[in-house]
Amino acid sequence: MTNRLQHFSYGGELIRFERLTRPKAGKLLIKVHPDCRVEVMAPPQTPDEEVLAAVKKRARWIYEQLRDFRQQLEHVTPRRYVSGESHLYLGKQYLLKVIVAPSSVQGVKLLRGKLEVSVRQPGSETVKAQLTQWYRTRARELFAKRLDAMLEQALWVVDRPPLRLLNMQTQWGSCSPNGRITLNPHLVKAPRECIDYVILHELCHLAEHNHSERFWRLLGQVMPTWEKTKQLLDGMAHRLLTS
């Protein structure tokens, strides 16, 4: 079963949700994520009409969850890229230290619990550009290593799939019909187990192209703790995408 987008109205608002197939038979499960995505997991045999009716019964709760998350997003302090800010890398917090030296080589170093950014002239955009490039370089190197490690578990994959990086607002990864895996460079700020989860998730799509029951069963075989890890990643989503 492929994913399907559905919607309903509540409080004068059109609320969209994505229906996913629940890996195990059971009750319908509704999740509202910090980035305001709404997912509904249901057994494959459940008719869409029944799913929609169940979602409407929880409409008020969904609406309130979305309202609370949106309020949190509104009060996030914008990044200034100055010394003393805290930035994430592999799930850990690092203090930012900006060094302005006109004759220095611009770049970023991870040193003694700090992210040291050297720039020739002051300015938040200059610091941001250096930090963004550093994250991207680290992501490219680390994702390639973790992909090789995860391929040892993904026995159904014959050839190493091509890998690319792409900034995405609502996805950590994707798998194209021709087998190319795309990962969000912001993912490098998450704990290593979250990176492994996303990579394994996409490798499972090489065998099962949609979120069918077989897909979730396969993911559960290679990563029994995937649900806990996904919950951790979902809870960090906004911080990772804005830090």
XYZ file of N, CA, C and O in Angstrom, residues 17-119:
412
model
N -3.086 15.067 6.619
C -2.320 14.015 7.275
C -1.951 12.948 6.255
O -2.599 12.784 5.214
N -0.872 12.238 6.575
C -0.397 11.161 5.704
C -0.740 9.822 6.338
O -0.429 9.584 7.506
N -1.400 8.993 5.574
C -1.724 7.655 6.068
C -0.562 6.707 5.759
O -0.094 6.608 4.633
N -0.116 5.997 6.796
C 0.942 5.006 6.660
C 0.401 3.655 7.084
O -0.574 3.569 7.835
N 1.034 2.595 6.601
C 0.630 1.251 6.992
C 1.337 0.869 8.269
O 2.564 0.948 8.354
N 0.572 0.491 9.274
C 1.158 0.092 10.544
C 1.774 -1.296 10.400
O 1.146 -2.214 9.856
N 3.033 -1.477 10.885
C 3.714 -2.759 10.685
C 3.045 -3.933 11.373
O 3.134 -5.053 10.928
N 2.367 -3.663 12.484
C 1.693 -4.746 13.211
C 0.207 -4.428 13.320
O -0.180 -3.279 13.449
N -0.597 -5.469 13.268
C -2.036 -5.265 13.395
C -2.341 -4.651 14.754
O -1.700 -4.949 15.746
N -3.312 -3.798 14.806
C -3.654 -3.154 16.065
C -4.464 -1.906 15.814
O -4.968 -1.668 14.723
N -4.573 -1.093 16.876
C -5.361 0.118 16.763
C -4.663 1.169 15.920
O -3.457 1.170 15.767
N -5.440 2.081 15.419
C -4.923 3.197 14.635
C -4.069 4.094 15.522
O -4.390 4.331 16.690
N -2.952 4.579 14.999
C -2.015 5.396 15.763
C -1.826 6.747 15.074
O -1.531 6.798 13.879
N -2.028 7.836 15.824
C -1.895 9.189 15.282
C -0.683 9.864 15.907
O -0.514 9.839 17.128
N 0.157 10.481 15.067
C 1.328 11.197 15.564
C 1.361 12.600 14.972
O 1.198 12.775 13.759
N 1.561 13.591 15.840
C 1.768 14.971 15.403
C 3.216 15.315 15.729
O 3.618 15.271 16.895
N 4.003 15.633 14.709
C 5.429 15.860 14.889
C 5.735 17.334 15.161
O 4.936 18.214 14.807
N 6.893 17.612 15.784
C 7.269 18.996 16.094
C 7.337 19.912 14.879
O 7.198 21.131 15.010
N 7.557 19.339 13.684
C 7.577 20.168 12.475
C 6.181 20.295 11.864
O 6.034 20.745 10.727
N 5.164 19.879 12.640
C 3.744 20.018 12.272
C 3.280 19.045 11.192
O 2.253 19.265 10.555
N 4.006 17.966 11.003
C 3.513 16.892 10.144
C 2.570 16.010 10.954
O 2.825 15.740 12.120
N 1.502 15.557 10.324
C 0.555 14.649 10.980
C 0.592 13.317 10.236
O 0.393 13.265 9.023
N 0.886 12.243 10.973
C 0.933 10.910 10.390
C -0.079 10.010 11.091
O -0.246 10.088 12.315
N -0.731 9.174 10.305
C -1.706 8.229 10.856
C -1.321 6.839 10.375
O -1.293 6.562 9.169
N -0.998 5.969 11.332
C -0.629 4.593 10.991
C -1.824 3.688 11.280
O -2.416 3.745 12.361
N -2.170 2.872 10.274
C -3.341 2.001 10.406
C -3.067 0.679 9.703
O -2.263 0.620 8.765
N -3.721 -0.399 10.125
C -3.584 -1.685 9.436
C -3.976 -1.531 7.964
O -4.874 -0.745 7.636
N -3.330 -2.266 7.074
C -3.568 -2.095 5.632
C -5.007 -2.351 5.191
O -5.467 -1.780 4.208
N -5.719 -3.191 5.938
C -7.083 -3.533 5.530
C -8.122 -2.496 5.958
O -9.289 -2.577 5.566
N -7.712 -1.501 6.749
C -8.661 -0.503 7.239
C -9.052 0.457 6.107
O -8.181 1.085 5.510
N -10.342 0.601 5.794
C -10.771 1.517 4.718
C -10.420 2.969 5.054
O -10.387 3.364 6.228
N -10.177 3.762 4.015
C -9.857 5.172 4.215
C -10.953 5.900 4.987
O -10.674 6.780 5.804
N -12.208 5.551 4.707
C -13.327 6.209 5.379
C -13.281 5.976 6.888
O -13.586 6.868 7.682
N -12.891 4.758 7.273
C -12.802 4.433 8.696
C -11.634 5.176 9.355
O -11.732 5.631 10.496
N -10.534 5.297 8.618
C -9.376 6.050 9.120
C -9.755 7.505 9.324
O -9.470 8.107 10.368
N -10.421 8.083 8.335
C -10.809 9.488 8.421
C -11.765 9.724 9.590
O -11.646 10.711 10.323
N -12.707 8.812 9.804
C -13.651 8.947 10.904
C -12.933 8.899 12.254
O -13.246 9.666 13.168
N -11.947 8.016 12.359
C -11.182 7.902 13.600
C -10.357 9.158 13.853
O -10.242 9.621 14.997
N -9.788 9.712 12.785
C -8.991 10.930 12.912
C -9.868 12.106 13.347
O -9.479 12.917 14.192
N -11.062 12.191 12.783
C -11.975 13.285 13.141
C -12.359 13.240 14.617
O -12.597 14.277 15.233
N -12.413 12.034 15.186
C -12.720 11.912 16.613
C -11.615 12.524 17.474
O -11.861 12.940 18.602
N -10.386 12.531 16.942
C -9.251 13.114 17.663
C -8.916 14.502 17.137
O -7.831 15.028 17.397
N -9.837 15.104 16.388
C -9.570 16.374 15.711
C -9.124 17.468 16.670
O -8.180 18.219 16.396
N -9.819 17.563 17.814
C -9.470 18.620 18.765
C -8.055 18.447 19.295
O -7.296 19.419 19.387
N -7.689 17.219 19.639
C -6.341 16.936 20.142
C -5.285 17.269 19.084
O -4.265 17.894 19.393
N -5.534 16.859 17.828
C -4.598 17.147 16.738
C -4.448 18.654 16.559
O -3.334 19.185 16.429
N -5.563 19.351 16.565
C -5.566 20.808 16.395
C -4.752 21.484 17.503
O -3.952 22.398 17.245
N -4.942 21.028 18.738
C -4.223 21.629 19.865
C -2.732 21.312 19.815
O -1.899 22.166 20.155
N -2.392 20.098 19.382
C -0.980 19.747 19.238
C -0.309 20.630 18.184
O 0.796 21.148 18.400
N -0.981 20.808 17.051
C -0.445 21.666 15.991
C -0.304 23.104 16.480
O 0.704 23.767 16.198
N -1.286 23.578 17.223
C -1.229 24.948 17.755
C -0.024 25.122 18.677
O 0.715 26.111 18.585
N 0.189 24.131 19.571
C 1.299 24.226 20.518
C 2.648 24.193 19.812
O 3.557 24.968 20.149
N 2.787 23.309 18.830
C 4.055 23.223 18.107
C 4.312 24.500 17.304
O 5.447 24.972 17.218
N 3.273 25.062 16.718
C 3.445 26.310 15.961
C 3.859 27.458 16.869
O 4.668 28.305 16.477
N 3.325 27.486 18.071
C 3.727 28.521 19.027
C 5.194 28.372 19.402
O 5.916 29.367 19.538
N 5.639 27.135 19.540
C 7.051 26.894 19.840
C 7.937 27.386 18.696
O 8.976 27.996 18.924
N 7.491 27.114 17.467
C 8.271 27.537 16.300
C 8.373 29.054 16.220
O 9.400 29.601 15.818
N 7.316 29.740 16.621
C 7.307 31.203 16.567
C 8.265 31.829 17.564
O 8.762 32.939 17.350
N 8.538 31.126 18.675
C 9.363 31.701 19.726
C 10.808 31.210 19.699
O 11.554 31.437 20.642
N 11.173 30.534 18.624
C 12.560 30.100 18.500
C 13.444 31.313 18.228
O 13.158 32.128 17.355
N 14.503 31.443 19.000
C 15.420 32.571 18.822
C 16.228 32.383 17.544
O 16.884 31.353 17.369
N 16.204 33.351 16.652
C 16.971 33.231 15.406
C 18.469 33.111 15.690
O 18.987 33.706 16.638
N 19.152 32.354 14.893
C 20.591 32.186 15.020
C 21.318 33.482 14.665
O 21.001 34.122 13.666
N 22.295 33.837 15.503
C 23.078 35.061 15.250
C 24.496 34.723 14.802
O 25.236 35.585 14.342
N 24.904 33.472 14.999
C 26.237 33.006 14.615
C 27.332 33.849 15.245
O 28.205 34.386 14.575
N 27.251 33.943 16.581
C 28.252 34.675 17.359
C 28.800 33.742 18.442
O 28.185 32.726 18.775
N 29.946 34.103 18.991
C 30.567 33.305 20.048
C 29.602 33.115 21.223
O 28.896 34.047 21.608
N 29.596 31.899 21.753
C 28.742 31.595 22.887
C 27.477 30.846 22.530
O 26.836 30.258 23.416
N 27.104 30.858 21.255
C 25.936 30.074 20.834
C 26.252 28.585 20.926
O 27.397 28.173 20.838
N 25.200 27.783 21.057
C 25.348 26.342 21.131
C 24.878 25.716 19.816
O 23.784 26.022 19.341
N 25.711 24.863 19.241
C 25.375 24.194 17.982
C 25.571 22.689 18.134
O 26.447 22.231 18.864
N 24.740 21.926 17.429
C 24.747 20.471 17.528
C 25.646 19.818 16.481
O 25.760 20.284 15.348
N 26.271 18.707 16.885
C 26.995 17.846 15.943
C 26.979 16.434 16.525
O 27.397 16.219 17.668
N 26.446 15.483 15.778
C 26.306 14.094 16.201
C 25.618 13.968 17.565
O 25.998 13.170 18.406
N 24.610 14.814 17.758
C 23.789 14.730 18.950
C 24.339 15.441 20.163
O 23.689 15.457 21.216
N 25.518 16.036 20.056
C 26.125 16.731 21.185
C 26.163 18.236 20.952
O 26.262 18.690 19.808
N 26.103 18.993 22.050
C 26.132 20.446 21.977
C 27.580 20.932 22.001
O 28.381 20.469 22.813
N 27.892 21.880 21.126
C 29.221 22.494 21.098
C 29.072 24.013 21.099
O 28.226 24.567 20.388
N 29.893 24.677 21.887
C 29.877 26.131 21.916
C 30.586 26.679 20.689
O 31.644 26.179 20.288
N 30.007 27.706 20.118
C 30.593 28.347 18.944
C 31.591 29.420 19.391
O 31.295 30.232 20.271
N 32.778 29.389 18.812
C 33.791 30.409 19.071
C 34.220 30.998 17.734
O 34.751 30.293 16.873
N 33.970 32.277 17.563
C 34.300 32.957 16.307
C 35.622 33.691 16.473
O 35.795 34.487 17.398
N 36.559 33.400 15.584
C 37.873 34.048 15.590
C 37.999 34.893 14.333
O 37.936 34.358 13.216
N 38.155 36.204 14.506
C 38.296 37.117 13.372
C 39.766 37.486 13.224
O 40.357 38.100 14.117
N 40.346 37.068 12.116
C 41.761 37.368 11.833
C 41.903 37.589 10.330
O 41.759 36.638 9.552
N 42.175 38.822 9.902
C 42.237 39.163 8.472
C 43.194 38.300 7.650
O 42.960 38.067 6.471
N 44.250 37.805 8.288
C 45.242 37.033 7.533
C 45.077 35.526 7.708
O 45.880 34.745 7.208
N 44.032 35.104 8.431
C 43.860 33.674 8.718
C 43.237 32.924 7.546
O 42.641 33.520 6.637
N 43.383 31.613 7.596
C 42.702 30.739 6.632
C 41.307 30.471 7.191
O 41.158 30.017 8.324
N 40.275 30.784 6.410
C 38.913 30.605 6.891
C 38.559 29.114 6.977
O 38.943 28.336 6.114
N 37.839 28.750 8.029
C 37.444 27.362 8.187
C 36.912 27.093 9.573
O 36.780 27.994 10.399
N 36.596 25.814 9.832
C 36.007 25.393 11.108
C 36.822 24.242 11.681
O 37.230 23.337 10.959
N 37.043 24.293 12.987
C 37.719 23.213 13.693
C 36.886 22.803 14.904
O 36.338 23.656 15.599
N 36.816 21.496 15.135
C 36.168 20.972 16.330
C 37.276 20.749 17.348
O 38.101 19.840 17.202
N 37.316 21.612 18.367
C 38.466 21.618 19.262
C 38.034 21.817 20.710
O 37.394 22.819 21.045
N 38.370 20.840 21.564
C 38.111 20.933 23.008
C 36.667 21.341 23.327
O 36.408 22.271 24.089
N 35.739 20.654 22.710
C 34.325 20.894 22.996
C 33.757 22.155 22.381
O 32.657 22.579 22.737
N 34.514 22.766 21.473
C 34.044 23.984 20.829
C 34.140 23.872 19.313
O 34.979 23.144 18.778
N 33.270 24.592 18.640
C 33.359 24.745 17.193
C 34.014 26.094 16.929
O 33.397 27.137 17.137
N 35.268 26.070 16.531
C 36.007 27.305 16.276
C 35.902 27.663 14.794
O 36.328 26.896 13.933
N 35.335 28.822 14.531
C 35.163 29.290 13.156
C 36.094 30.478 12.930
O 35.967 31.507 13.598
N 37.021 30.330 12.001
C 37.949 31.414 11.667
C 37.470 32.128 10.412
O 37.186 31.484 9.388
N 37.345 33.440 10.506
C 36.917 34.252 9.362
C 37.835 35.468 9.230
O 38.435 35.924 10.205
